[in-house]
Coordinates of C-alpha atoms in Angstrom, one line a residue:
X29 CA -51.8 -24.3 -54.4
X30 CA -49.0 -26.7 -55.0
X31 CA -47.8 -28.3 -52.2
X32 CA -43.9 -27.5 -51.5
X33 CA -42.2 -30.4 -51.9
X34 CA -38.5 -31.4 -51.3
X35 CA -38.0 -33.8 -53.8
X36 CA -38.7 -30.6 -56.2
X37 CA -35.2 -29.1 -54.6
X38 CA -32.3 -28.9 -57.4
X39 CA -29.8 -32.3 -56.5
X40 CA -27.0 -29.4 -55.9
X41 CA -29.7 -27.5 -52.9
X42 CA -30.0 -31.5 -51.7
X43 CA -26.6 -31.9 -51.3
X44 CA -25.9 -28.3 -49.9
X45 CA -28.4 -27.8 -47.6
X46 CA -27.5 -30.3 -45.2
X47 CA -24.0 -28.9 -44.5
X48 CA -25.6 -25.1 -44.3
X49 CA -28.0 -26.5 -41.9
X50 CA -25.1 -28.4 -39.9
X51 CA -22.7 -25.4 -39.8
X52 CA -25.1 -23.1 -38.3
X53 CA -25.8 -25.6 -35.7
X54 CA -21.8 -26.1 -34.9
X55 CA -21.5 -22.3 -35.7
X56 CA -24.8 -20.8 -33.2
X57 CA -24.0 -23.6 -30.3
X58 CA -20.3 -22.8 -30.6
X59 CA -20.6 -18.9 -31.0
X60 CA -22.5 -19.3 -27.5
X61 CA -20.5 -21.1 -25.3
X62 CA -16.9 -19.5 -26.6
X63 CA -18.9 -15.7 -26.2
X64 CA -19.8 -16.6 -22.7
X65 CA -16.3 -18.1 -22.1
X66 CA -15.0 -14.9 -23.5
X67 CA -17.0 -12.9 -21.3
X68 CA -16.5 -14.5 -18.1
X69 CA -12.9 -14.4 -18.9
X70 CA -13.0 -10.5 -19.7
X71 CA -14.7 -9.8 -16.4
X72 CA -12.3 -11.8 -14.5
X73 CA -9.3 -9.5 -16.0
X74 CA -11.3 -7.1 -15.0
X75 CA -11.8 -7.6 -11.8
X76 CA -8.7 -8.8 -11.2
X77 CA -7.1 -5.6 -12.6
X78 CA -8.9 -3.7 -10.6
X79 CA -7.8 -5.5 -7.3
X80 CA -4.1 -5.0 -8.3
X81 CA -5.0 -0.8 -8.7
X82 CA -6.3 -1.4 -5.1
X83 CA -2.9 -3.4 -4.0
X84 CA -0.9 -0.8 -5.8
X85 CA -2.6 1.7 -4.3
X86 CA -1.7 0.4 -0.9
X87 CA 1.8 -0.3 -1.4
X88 CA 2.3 3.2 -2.8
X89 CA 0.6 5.0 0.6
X90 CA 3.2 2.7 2.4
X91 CA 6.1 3.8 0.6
X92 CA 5.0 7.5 1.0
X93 CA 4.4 6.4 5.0
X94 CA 8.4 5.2 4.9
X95 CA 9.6 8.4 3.1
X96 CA 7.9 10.7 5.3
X97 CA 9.1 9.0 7.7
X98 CA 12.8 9.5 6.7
X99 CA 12.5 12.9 6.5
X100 CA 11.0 13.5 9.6
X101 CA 13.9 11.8 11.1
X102 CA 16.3 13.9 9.4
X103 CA 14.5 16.5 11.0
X104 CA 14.0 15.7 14.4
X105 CA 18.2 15.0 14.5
X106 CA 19.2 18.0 12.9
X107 CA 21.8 19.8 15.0
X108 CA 20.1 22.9 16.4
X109 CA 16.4 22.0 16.3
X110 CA 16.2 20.8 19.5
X111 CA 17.2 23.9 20.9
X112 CA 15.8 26.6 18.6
X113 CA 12.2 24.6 19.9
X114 CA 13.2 25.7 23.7
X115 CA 14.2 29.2 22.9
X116 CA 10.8 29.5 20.5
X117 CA 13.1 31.3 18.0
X118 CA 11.0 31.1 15.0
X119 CA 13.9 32.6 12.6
X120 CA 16.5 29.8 13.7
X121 CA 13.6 26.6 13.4
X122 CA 12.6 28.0 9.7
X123 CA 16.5 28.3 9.0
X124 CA 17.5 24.8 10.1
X125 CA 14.2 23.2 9.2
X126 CA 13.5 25.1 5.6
X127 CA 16.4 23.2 3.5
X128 CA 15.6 20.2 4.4
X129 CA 11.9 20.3 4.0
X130 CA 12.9 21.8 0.1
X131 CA 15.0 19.2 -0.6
X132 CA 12.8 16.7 0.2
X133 CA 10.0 18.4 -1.7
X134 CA 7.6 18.1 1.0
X135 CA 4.1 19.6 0.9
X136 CA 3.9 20.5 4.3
X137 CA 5.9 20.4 7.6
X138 CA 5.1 21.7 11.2
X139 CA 7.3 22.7 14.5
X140 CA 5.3 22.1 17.6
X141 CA 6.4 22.7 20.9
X142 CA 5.8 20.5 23.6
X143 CA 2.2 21.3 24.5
X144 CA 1.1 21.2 20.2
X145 CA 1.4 24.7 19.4
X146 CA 2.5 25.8 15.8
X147 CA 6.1 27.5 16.1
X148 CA 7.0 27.3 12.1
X149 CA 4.6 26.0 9.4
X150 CA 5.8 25.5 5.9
X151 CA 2.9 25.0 2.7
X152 CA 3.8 24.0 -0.1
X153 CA 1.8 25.1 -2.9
X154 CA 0.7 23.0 -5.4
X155 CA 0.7 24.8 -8.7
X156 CA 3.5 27.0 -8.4
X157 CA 5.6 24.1 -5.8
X158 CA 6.8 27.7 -4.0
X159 CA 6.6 27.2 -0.1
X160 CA 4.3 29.6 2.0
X161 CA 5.0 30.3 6.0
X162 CA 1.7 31.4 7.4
X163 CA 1.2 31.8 11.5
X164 CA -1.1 28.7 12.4
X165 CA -2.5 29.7 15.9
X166 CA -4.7 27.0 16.6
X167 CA -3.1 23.9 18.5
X168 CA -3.1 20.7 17.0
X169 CA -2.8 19.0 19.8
X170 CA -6.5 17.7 19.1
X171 CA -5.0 15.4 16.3
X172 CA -4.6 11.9 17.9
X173 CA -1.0 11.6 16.6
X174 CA -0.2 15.0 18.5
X175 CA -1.8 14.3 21.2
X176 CA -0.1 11.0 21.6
X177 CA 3.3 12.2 21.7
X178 CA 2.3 15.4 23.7
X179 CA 1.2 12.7 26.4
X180 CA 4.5 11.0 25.7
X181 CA 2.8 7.7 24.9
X182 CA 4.8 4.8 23.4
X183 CA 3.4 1.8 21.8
X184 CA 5.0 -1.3 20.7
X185 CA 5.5 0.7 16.9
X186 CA 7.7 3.3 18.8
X187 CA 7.1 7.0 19.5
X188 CA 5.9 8.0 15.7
X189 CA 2.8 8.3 14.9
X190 CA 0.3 8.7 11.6
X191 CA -2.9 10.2 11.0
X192 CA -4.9 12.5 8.9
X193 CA -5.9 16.1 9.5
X194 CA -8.7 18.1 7.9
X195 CA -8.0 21.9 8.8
X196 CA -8.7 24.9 7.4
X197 CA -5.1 25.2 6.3
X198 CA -5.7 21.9 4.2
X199 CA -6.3 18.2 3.7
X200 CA -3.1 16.3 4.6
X201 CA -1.3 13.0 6.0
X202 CA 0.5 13.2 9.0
X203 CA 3.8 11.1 10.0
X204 CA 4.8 12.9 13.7
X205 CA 7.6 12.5 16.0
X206 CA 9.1 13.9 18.9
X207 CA 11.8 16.3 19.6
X208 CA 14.0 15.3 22.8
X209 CA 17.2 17.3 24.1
X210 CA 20.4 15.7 24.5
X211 CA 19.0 14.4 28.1
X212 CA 15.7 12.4 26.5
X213 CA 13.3 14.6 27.3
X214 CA 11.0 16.1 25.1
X215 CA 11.3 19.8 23.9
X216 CA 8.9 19.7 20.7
X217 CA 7.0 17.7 18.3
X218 CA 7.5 17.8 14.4
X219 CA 5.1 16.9 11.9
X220 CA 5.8 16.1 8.3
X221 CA 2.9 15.7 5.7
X222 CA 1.6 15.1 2.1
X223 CA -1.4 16.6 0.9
X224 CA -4.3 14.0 0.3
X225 CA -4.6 15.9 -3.4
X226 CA -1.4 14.6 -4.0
X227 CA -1.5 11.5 -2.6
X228 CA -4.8 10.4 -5.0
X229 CA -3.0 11.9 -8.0
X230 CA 0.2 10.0 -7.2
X231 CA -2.3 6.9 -7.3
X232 CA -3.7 8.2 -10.3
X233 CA -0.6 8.1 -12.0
X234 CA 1.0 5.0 -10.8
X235 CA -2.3 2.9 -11.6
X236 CA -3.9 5.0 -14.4
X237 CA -7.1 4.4 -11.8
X238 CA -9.4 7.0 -10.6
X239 CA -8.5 7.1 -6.5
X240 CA -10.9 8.7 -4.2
X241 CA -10.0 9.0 0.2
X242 CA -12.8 8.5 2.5
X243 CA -12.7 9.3 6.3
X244 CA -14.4 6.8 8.6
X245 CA -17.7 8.0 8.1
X246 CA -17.5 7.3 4.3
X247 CA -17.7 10.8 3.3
X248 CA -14.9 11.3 0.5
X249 CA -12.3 14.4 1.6
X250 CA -9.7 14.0 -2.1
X251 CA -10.6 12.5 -5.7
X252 CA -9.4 12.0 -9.0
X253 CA -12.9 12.2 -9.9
X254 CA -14.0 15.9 -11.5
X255 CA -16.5 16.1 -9.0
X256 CA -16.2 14.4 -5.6
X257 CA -18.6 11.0 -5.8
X258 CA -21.3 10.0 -3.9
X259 CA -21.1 8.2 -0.4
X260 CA -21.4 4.8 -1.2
X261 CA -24.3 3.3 0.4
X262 CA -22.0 0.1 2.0
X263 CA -21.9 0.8 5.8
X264 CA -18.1 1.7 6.6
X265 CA -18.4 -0.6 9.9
X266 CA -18.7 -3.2 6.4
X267 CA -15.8 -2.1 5.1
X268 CA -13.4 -2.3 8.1
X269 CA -14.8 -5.7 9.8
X270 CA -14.4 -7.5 6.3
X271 CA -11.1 -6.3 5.2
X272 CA -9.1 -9.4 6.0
X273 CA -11.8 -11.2 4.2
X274 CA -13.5 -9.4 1.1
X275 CA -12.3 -6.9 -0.9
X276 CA -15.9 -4.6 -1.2
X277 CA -16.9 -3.7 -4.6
X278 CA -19.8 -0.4 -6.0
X279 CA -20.6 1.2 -9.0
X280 CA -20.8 4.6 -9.4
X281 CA -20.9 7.4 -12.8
X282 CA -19.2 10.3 -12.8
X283 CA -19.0 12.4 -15.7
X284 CA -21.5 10.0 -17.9
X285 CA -19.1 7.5 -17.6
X286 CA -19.8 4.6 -16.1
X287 CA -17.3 2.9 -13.0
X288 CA -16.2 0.2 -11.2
X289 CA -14.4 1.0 -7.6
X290 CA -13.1 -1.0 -4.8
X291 CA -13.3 0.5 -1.4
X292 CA -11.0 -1.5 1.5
X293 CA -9.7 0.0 4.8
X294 CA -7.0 2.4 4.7
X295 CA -4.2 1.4 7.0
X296 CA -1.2 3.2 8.6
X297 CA 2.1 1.3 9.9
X298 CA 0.7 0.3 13.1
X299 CA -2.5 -1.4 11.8
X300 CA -4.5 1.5 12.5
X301 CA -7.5 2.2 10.4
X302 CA -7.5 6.1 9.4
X303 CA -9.7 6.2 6.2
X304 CA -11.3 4.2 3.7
X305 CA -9.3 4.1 0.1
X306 CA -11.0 3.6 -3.0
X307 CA -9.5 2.9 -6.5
X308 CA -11.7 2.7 -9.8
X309 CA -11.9 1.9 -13.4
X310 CA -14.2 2.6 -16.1
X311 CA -16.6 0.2 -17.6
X312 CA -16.4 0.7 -20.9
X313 CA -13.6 -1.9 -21.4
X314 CA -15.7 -4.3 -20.8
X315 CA -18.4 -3.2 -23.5
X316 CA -16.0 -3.1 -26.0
X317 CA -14.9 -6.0 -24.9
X318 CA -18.4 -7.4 -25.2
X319 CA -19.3 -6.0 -28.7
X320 CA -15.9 -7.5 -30.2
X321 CA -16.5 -10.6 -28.9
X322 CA -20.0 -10.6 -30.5
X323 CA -18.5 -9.3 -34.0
X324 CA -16.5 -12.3 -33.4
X325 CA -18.7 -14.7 -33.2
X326 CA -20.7 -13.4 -36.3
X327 CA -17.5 -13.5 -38.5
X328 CA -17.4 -17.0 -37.4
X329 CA -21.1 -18.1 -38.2
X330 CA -20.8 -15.9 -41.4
X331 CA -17.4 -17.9 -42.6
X332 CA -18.6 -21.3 -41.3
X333 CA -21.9 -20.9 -43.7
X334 CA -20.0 -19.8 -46.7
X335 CA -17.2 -22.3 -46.3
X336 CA -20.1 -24.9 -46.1
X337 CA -21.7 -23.2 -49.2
X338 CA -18.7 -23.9 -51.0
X339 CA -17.9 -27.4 -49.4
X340 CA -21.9 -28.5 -50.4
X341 CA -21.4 -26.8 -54.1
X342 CA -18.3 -28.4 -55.1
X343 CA -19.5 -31.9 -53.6
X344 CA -22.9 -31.7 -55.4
X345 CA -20.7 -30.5 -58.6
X346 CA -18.8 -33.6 -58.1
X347 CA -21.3 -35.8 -57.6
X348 CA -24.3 -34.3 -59.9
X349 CA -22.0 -34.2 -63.2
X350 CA -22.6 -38.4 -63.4
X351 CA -26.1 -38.3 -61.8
X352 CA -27.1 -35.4 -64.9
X353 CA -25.3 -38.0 -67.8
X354 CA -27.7 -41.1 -66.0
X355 CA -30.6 -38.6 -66.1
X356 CA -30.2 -37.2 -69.5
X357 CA -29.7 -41.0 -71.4
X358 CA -32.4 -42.6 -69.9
X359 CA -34.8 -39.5 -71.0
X360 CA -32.9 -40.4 -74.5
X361 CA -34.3 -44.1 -74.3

């Protein structure tokens, strides 16, 4: 068996091979380090995206906080309420109240008196935005934001209060305030709230991020999701010690598709921690992210081998056309 030898290589492979060899060095090295670069950077945008759908998020539960906070004003200082609440005449509240409460498109809004029970209610209803009036006959003076003004409590923040409540007449968030007569004292209590269905589909649509609400316990109450996701296995304590510090992030799948979310406290106007919000984005941006940096990096070791094909070929052409003439006279001779 003949021994492979180079010197048996053509003078056109001798002068080729070198810069083939050379190229997918400079291509392999290269195609690592600017694939890693790329990736790091992909995941930063990433991240960093989905840190801005949580700070969205936030500001948008702040604005709804300020506008339910208008209209609740409006309310409470509407001529007529205040005494319509003494005499308990339901008919005069619902006409006084009712207008209002349409044209500011709320989902829901309550008449207390002053010991928390319901005088008028008003549901919106989601799919066909047509209100309902149904008699509410439990109290809600259990809710902390009731209770509050019930006990006439007033904090630095003022007499208005936030919270969420959980009943079997829904899932909403709570902006309360009191009802005084014309002497300061308090007559009644109003309440004036958004459903927690449309608060996570407002997010939705602001952030194009799946948004999920948690209560303290970690248990989620409204999603985006098609199904409701799993309790994350972070400890809320975590979450609410660490929110000045670390924004907390979990996988999760829902649907066969694979997430990102970041969970952080859920604050109200006065600091107050009510909930746990959590926005999320789908992973497969960064897998096609991924698999076009790699078809990237092949383009570039595929072009950097042909255009050092081509470089090796037309040098060996060059210099092989003189080398051949030297070759083929002294073969003559």
């Amino acid at each position: 068996m003949k021994r492979f030898k180079l010197n048996h290589l053509s003078i056109r492979v001798k002068l080729t091979l070198p810069y083939v060899l050379l190229s997918l060095l400079i291509a392999t090295g290269g195609g690592l380090i600017v694939t890693q670069l790329m990736l790091d950077s992909v995941e930063q945008r990433f991240t960093n995206q989905l840190l801005e759908t949580r700070k969205l998020a936030s500001e948008l539960m702040v604005h709804e906080e300020d506008r339910l906070l208008e209209t609740l004003r409006l309310l409470a200082y509407t001529e007529g309420v205040p005494a319509a609440i003494v005499q308990r005449d339901h008919d005069q509240i619902m006409q006084l109240v009712y207008p209002v409460t349409f044209n500011a498109g709320e989902d829901v809004v309550l008449v207390l008196d002053e010991d928390g029970t319901v005088l008028a209610a008003m549901l919106r209803v989601a799919d066909t935005n047509e209100y309902q009036f149904p008699q509410i006959d439990e109290k809600v003076n259990t809710f902390p934001f009731v209770a509050k003004l019930v006990n006439q409590e007033v904090d630095e923040m003022g007499d208005k209060y936030s919270g969420v409540s959980d009943a079997d007449w829904g899932a909403y968030f709570f902006v309360s305030g009191p009802v005084n007569d014309q002497e300061g004292n308090l007559v009644g209590v109003i309440l004036v709230g958004k459903s927690l269905s449309g608060i996570v589909y407002k997010i939705r649509e602001e952030t194009l991020a799946q948004a999920t609400i948690y209560d303290m316990d970690f248990i989620p109450i409204s999603s985006t999701f098609v199904d409701l996701p799993s309790k994350p296995d972070i400890k809320p304590e975590t979450v609410l010690e660490r929110k000045e510090k670390e924004t907390l992030l979990r996988d999760l799948t829902s649907t066969r598709v694979a997430y990102t979310e970041v969970v952080s406290a859920w604050e109200i106007r006065d600091g107050e921690d009510i909930g746990i919000l959590g926005t999320a984005l789908p992973k497969d941006f960064l897998v096609q992210a991924s698999r076009l940096t790699r078809w990237n990096v092949i383009l570039q070791i595929v072009l950097a081998i042909t255009a050092a094909i081509l470089l090796g070929g037309w040098r060996s052409a060059k210099k092989n056309n003189p080398t051949h003439k030297i070759k083929t006279t002294a073969n003559e001779i």
